[in-house]
XYZ file of C-alpha atoms in Angstrom:
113
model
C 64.767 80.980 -23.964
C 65.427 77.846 -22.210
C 65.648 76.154 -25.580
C 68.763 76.556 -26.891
C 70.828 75.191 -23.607
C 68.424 72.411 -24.205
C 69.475 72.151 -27.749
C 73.104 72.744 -27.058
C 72.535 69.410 -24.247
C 70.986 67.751 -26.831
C 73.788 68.378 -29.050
C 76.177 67.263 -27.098
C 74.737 64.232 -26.531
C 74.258 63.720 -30.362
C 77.952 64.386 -30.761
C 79.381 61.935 -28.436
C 77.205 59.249 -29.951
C 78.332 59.813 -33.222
C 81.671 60.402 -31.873
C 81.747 56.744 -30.134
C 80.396 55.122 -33.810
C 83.314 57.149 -35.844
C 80.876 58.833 -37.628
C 81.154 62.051 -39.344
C 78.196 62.939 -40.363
C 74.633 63.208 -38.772
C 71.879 63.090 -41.102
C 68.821 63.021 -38.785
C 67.936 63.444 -34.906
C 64.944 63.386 -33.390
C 63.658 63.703 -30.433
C 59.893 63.649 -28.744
C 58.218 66.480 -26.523
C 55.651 66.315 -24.573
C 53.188 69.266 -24.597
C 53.325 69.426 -20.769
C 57.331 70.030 -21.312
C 57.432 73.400 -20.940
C 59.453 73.703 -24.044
C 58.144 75.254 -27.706
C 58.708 73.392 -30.671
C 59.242 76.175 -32.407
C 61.786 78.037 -30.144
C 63.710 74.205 -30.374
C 63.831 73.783 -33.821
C 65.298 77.507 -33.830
C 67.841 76.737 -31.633
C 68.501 73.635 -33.319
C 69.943 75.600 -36.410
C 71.698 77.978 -34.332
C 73.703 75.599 -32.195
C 74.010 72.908 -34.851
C 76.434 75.801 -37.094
C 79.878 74.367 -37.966
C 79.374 70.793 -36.386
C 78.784 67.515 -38.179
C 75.034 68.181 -37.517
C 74.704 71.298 -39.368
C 73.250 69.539 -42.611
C 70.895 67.531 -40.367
C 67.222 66.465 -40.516
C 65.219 67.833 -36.394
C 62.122 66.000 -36.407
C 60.037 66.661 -33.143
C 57.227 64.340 -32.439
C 55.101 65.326 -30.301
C 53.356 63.730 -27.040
C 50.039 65.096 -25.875
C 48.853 65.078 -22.487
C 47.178 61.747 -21.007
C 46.169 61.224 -17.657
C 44.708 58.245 -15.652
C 41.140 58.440 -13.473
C 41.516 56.339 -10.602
C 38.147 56.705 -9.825
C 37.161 55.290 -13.192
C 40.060 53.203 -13.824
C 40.907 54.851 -17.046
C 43.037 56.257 -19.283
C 41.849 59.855 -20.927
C 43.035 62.587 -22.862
C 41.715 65.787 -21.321
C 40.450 68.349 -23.068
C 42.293 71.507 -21.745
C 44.615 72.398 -18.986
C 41.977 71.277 -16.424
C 42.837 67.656 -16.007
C 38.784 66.424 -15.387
C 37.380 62.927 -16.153
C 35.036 63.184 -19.234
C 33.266 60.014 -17.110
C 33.644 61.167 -13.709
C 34.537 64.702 -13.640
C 37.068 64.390 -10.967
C 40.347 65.641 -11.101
C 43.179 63.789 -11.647
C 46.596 64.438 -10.704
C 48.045 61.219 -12.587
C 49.499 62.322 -15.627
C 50.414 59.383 -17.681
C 52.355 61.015 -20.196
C 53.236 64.907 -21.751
C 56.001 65.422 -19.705
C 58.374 63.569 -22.286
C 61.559 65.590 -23.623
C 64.211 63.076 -25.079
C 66.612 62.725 -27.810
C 65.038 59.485 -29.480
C 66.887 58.730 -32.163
C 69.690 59.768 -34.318
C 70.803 58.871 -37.993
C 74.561 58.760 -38.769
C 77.659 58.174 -41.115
């Protein structure tokens, strides 16, 4: 489970921000992933409780948004959203190997005191 030394990055990075504001509380973080990330939403919000035990975090809000796949035709010279793991042109039908977006996994913001 990849996730939690993920969440324990994440963390960390959380930390030192609120750290370098003198804060000593976070209330919120939240971060966006991409359903090409190779990481489960579930499995992060679960490690998110674990590692977040006995820091300034612990009482905090994990919001995930998530990013779904979009890809770009170049034969069509557009954007789409495909429909499964086959990345095919609904105009076209040709593959596309230009993935626009789904890959996302960032901390994106964070709410302190």
């Amino acid at each position: 489970m990849h996730e939690v030394s993920i969440m324990e990055q994440t963390l960390e990075i959380a930390l030192n921000h609120a750290k370098q504001q003198q804060a000593t509380q976070i209330h919120r973080i939240k971060m966006k992933v991409g359903t090409l990330s190779g990481v489960i939403p579930e499995a992060l919000e679960f490690a998110f409780d674990v590692v977040t035990k006995g820091t300034i975090a612990e009482t905090a809000r994990f919001e995930i948004e998530s990013i779904p796949v979009r890809c770009y035709c170049h034969h069509c010279n557009v954007e789409f959203q495909p429909d499964d793991f086959i990345d095919e042109c609904p105009h076209c039908h040709q593959y596309s190997l230009d993935i626009r977006q789904g890959k996302e996994l960032e901390l994106t913001s964070l709410e302190v005191s």
